[in-house]
Short mmCIF file of C-alpha atoms in Angstrom, two decimals:
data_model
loop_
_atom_site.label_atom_id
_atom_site.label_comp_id
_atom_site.label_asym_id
_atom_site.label_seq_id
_atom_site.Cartn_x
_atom_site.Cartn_y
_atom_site.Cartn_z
CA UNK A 17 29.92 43.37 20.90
CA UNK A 18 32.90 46.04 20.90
CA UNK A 19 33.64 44.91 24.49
CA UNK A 20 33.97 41.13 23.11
CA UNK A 21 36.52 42.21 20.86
CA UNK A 22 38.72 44.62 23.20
CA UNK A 23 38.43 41.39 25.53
CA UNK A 24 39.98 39.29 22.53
CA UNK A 25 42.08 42.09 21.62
CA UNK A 26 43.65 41.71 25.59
CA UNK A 27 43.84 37.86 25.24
CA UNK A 28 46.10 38.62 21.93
CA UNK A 29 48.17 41.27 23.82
CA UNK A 30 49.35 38.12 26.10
CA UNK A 31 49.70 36.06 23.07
CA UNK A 32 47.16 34.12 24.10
CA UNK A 33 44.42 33.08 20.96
CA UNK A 34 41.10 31.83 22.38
CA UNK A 35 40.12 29.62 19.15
CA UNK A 36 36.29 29.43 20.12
CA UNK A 37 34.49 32.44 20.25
CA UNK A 38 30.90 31.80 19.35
CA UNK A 39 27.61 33.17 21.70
CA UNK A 40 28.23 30.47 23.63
CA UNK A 41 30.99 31.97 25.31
CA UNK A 42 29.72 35.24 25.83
CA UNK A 43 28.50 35.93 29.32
CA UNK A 44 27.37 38.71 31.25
CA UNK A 45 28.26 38.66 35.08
CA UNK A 46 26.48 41.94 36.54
CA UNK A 47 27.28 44.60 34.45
CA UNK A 48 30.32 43.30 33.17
CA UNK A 49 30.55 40.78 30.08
CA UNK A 50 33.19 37.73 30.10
CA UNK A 51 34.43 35.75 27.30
CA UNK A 52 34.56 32.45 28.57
CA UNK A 53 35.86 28.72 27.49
CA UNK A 54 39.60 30.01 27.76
CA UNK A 55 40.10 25.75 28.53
CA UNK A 56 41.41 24.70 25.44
CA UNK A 57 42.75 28.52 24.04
CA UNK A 58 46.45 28.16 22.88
CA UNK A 59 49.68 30.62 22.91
CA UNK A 60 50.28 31.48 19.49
CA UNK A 61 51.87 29.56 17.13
CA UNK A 62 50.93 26.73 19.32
CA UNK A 63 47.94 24.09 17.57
CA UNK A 64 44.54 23.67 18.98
CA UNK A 65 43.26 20.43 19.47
CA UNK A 66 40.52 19.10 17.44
CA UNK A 67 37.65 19.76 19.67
CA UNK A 68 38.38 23.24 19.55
CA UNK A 69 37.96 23.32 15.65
CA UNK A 70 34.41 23.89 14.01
CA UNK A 71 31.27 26.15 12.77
CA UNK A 72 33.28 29.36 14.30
CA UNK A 73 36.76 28.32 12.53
CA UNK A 74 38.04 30.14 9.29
CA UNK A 75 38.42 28.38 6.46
CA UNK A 76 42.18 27.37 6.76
CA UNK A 77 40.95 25.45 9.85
CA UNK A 78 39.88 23.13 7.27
CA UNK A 79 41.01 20.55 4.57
CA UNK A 80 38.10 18.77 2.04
CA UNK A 81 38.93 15.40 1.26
CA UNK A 82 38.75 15.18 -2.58
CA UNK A 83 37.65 11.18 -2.70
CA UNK A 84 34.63 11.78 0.20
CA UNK A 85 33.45 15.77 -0.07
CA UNK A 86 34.39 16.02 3.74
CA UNK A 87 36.32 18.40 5.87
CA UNK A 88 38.67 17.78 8.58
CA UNK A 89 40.74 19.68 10.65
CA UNK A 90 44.15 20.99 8.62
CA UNK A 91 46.83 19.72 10.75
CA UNK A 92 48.85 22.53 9.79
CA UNK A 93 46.46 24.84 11.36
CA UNK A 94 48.10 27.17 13.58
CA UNK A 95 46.64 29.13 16.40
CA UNK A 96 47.13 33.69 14.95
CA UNK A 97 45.29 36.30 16.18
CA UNK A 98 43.49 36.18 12.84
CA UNK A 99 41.77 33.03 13.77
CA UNK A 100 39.53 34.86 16.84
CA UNK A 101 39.33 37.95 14.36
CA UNK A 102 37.21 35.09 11.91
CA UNK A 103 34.92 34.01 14.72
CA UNK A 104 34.26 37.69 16.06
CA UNK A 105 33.39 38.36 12.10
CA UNK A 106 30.50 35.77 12.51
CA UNK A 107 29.35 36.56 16.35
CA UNK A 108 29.18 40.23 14.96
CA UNK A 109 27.04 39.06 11.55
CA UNK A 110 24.87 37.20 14.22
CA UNK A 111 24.35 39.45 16.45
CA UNK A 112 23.32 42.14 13.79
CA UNK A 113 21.59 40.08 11.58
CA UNK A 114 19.70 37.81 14.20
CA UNK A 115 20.17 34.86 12.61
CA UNK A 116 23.08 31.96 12.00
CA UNK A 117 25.81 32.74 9.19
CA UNK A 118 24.64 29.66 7.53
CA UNK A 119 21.03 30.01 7.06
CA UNK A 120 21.52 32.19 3.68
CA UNK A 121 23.99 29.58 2.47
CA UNK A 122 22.63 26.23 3.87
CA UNK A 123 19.52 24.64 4.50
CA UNK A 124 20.96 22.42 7.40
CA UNK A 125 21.92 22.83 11.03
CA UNK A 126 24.23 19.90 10.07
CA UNK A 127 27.93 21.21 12.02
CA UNK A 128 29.28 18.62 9.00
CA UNK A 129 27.47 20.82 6.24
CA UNK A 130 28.57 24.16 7.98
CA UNK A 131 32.44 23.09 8.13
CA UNK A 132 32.29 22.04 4.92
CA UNK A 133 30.30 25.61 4.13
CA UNK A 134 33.70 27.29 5.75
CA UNK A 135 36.29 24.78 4.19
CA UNK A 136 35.02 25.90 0.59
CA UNK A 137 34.83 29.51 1.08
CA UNK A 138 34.47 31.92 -1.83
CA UNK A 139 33.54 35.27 -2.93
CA UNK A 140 29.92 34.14 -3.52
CA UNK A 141 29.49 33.13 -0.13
CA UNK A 142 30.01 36.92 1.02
CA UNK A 143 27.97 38.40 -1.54
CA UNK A 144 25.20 36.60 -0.01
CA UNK A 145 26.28 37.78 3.61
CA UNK A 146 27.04 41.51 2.29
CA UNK A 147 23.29 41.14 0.84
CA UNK A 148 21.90 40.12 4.72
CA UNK A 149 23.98 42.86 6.17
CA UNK A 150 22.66 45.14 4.06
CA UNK A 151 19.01 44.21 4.66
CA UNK A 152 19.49 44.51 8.54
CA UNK A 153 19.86 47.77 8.37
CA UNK A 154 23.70 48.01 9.82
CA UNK A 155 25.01 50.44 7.15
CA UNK A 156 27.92 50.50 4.70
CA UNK A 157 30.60 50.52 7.45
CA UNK A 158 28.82 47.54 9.39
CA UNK A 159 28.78 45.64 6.30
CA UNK A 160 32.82 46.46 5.89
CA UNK A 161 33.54 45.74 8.73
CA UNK A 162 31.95 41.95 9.04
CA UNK A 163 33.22 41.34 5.23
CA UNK A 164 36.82 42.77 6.75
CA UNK A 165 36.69 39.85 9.22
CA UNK A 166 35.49 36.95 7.18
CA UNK A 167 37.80 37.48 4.04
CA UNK A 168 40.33 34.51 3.38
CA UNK A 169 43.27 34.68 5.49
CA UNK A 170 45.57 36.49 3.10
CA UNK A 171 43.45 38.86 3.28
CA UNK A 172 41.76 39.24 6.62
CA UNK A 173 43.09 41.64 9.30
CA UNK A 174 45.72 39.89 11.53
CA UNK A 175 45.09 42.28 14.70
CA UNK A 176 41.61 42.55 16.77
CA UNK A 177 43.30 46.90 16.86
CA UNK A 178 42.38 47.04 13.50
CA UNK A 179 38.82 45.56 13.95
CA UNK A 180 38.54 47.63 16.97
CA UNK A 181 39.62 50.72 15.11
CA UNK A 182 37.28 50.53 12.34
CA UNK A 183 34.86 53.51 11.35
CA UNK A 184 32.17 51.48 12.17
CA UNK A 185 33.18 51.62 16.33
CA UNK A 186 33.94 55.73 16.02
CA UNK A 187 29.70 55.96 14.98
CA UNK A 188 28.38 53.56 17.68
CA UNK A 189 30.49 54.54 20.39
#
């Protein structure tokens, strides 16, 4: 998973924010591993286009009508590096927890119920990940450093460095 994120980390370095990064685009060629589905990724600043928004976006990706209780893509949504830093939040809860960041909060493989899940993000919702973090077993600093990626945006780190420099890399590696 560290490798993911120094290969996000290098996309950012050419200003370049990939928008999707999920397990689907995680590949490993021999003995090397590839993020792929750069189609679509955008310079920053620039705006992804709606297929590139979903399950993986943060929550500013997202805008809940009031009169129908559905989300939509903002259209102020612009592409930061803080976007990718989201997504790599939830491949690394995934990957530790071995199961989908909804299945605590939603009974539904619904995409429609999980961006609305996102859109309406709160401080319960990571309680209840902290709790399944906890449970796997990947210690206080794992924990931090998921919770680091999937605060809100004012509050989420803006650089995959920081991510990358977290305690929890200098124990594993």
């Amino acid at each position: 998973v560290f490798c993911v994120g120094e290969g996000i980390s290098k996309l950012h370095a050419r200003n370049i924010v990939h928008g999707k990064i999920d397990s689907h685009c995680i590949m490993k060629f021999s003995e090397r591993w590839k993020i792929t589905g750069l189609c679509g990724s955008v310079v920053r600043g620039g705006c992804f286009s709606p297929t590139r928004v979903g399950p993986h976006s943060p929550p500013e990706a997202f805008i809940v009508s009031s009169a129908t209780s559905s989300a939509a893509m903002n259209p102020t949504f612009i592409a930061e590096p803080s976007v990718d830093v989201w997504a790599f939040g939830k491949l690394v809860y995934e990957t530790f927890v071995g199961e989908s960041m909804f299945a605590p909060l939603i009974e539904s493989d619904d995409e429609q119920l999980q961006v609305r899940c996102i859109a309406g993000w709160n401080g319960e919702h990571a309680k209840i990940l902290m709790n399944r973090l906890t449970e796997s077993g990947i210690g206080e600093k794992g924990t931090d450093l998921v919770c680091n990626c999937l605060q809100l945006k004012r509050d989420r780190p803006h650089s995959m460095g920081i991510i990358l420099r977290h305690q929890f890399w200098k124990e594993k590696y």
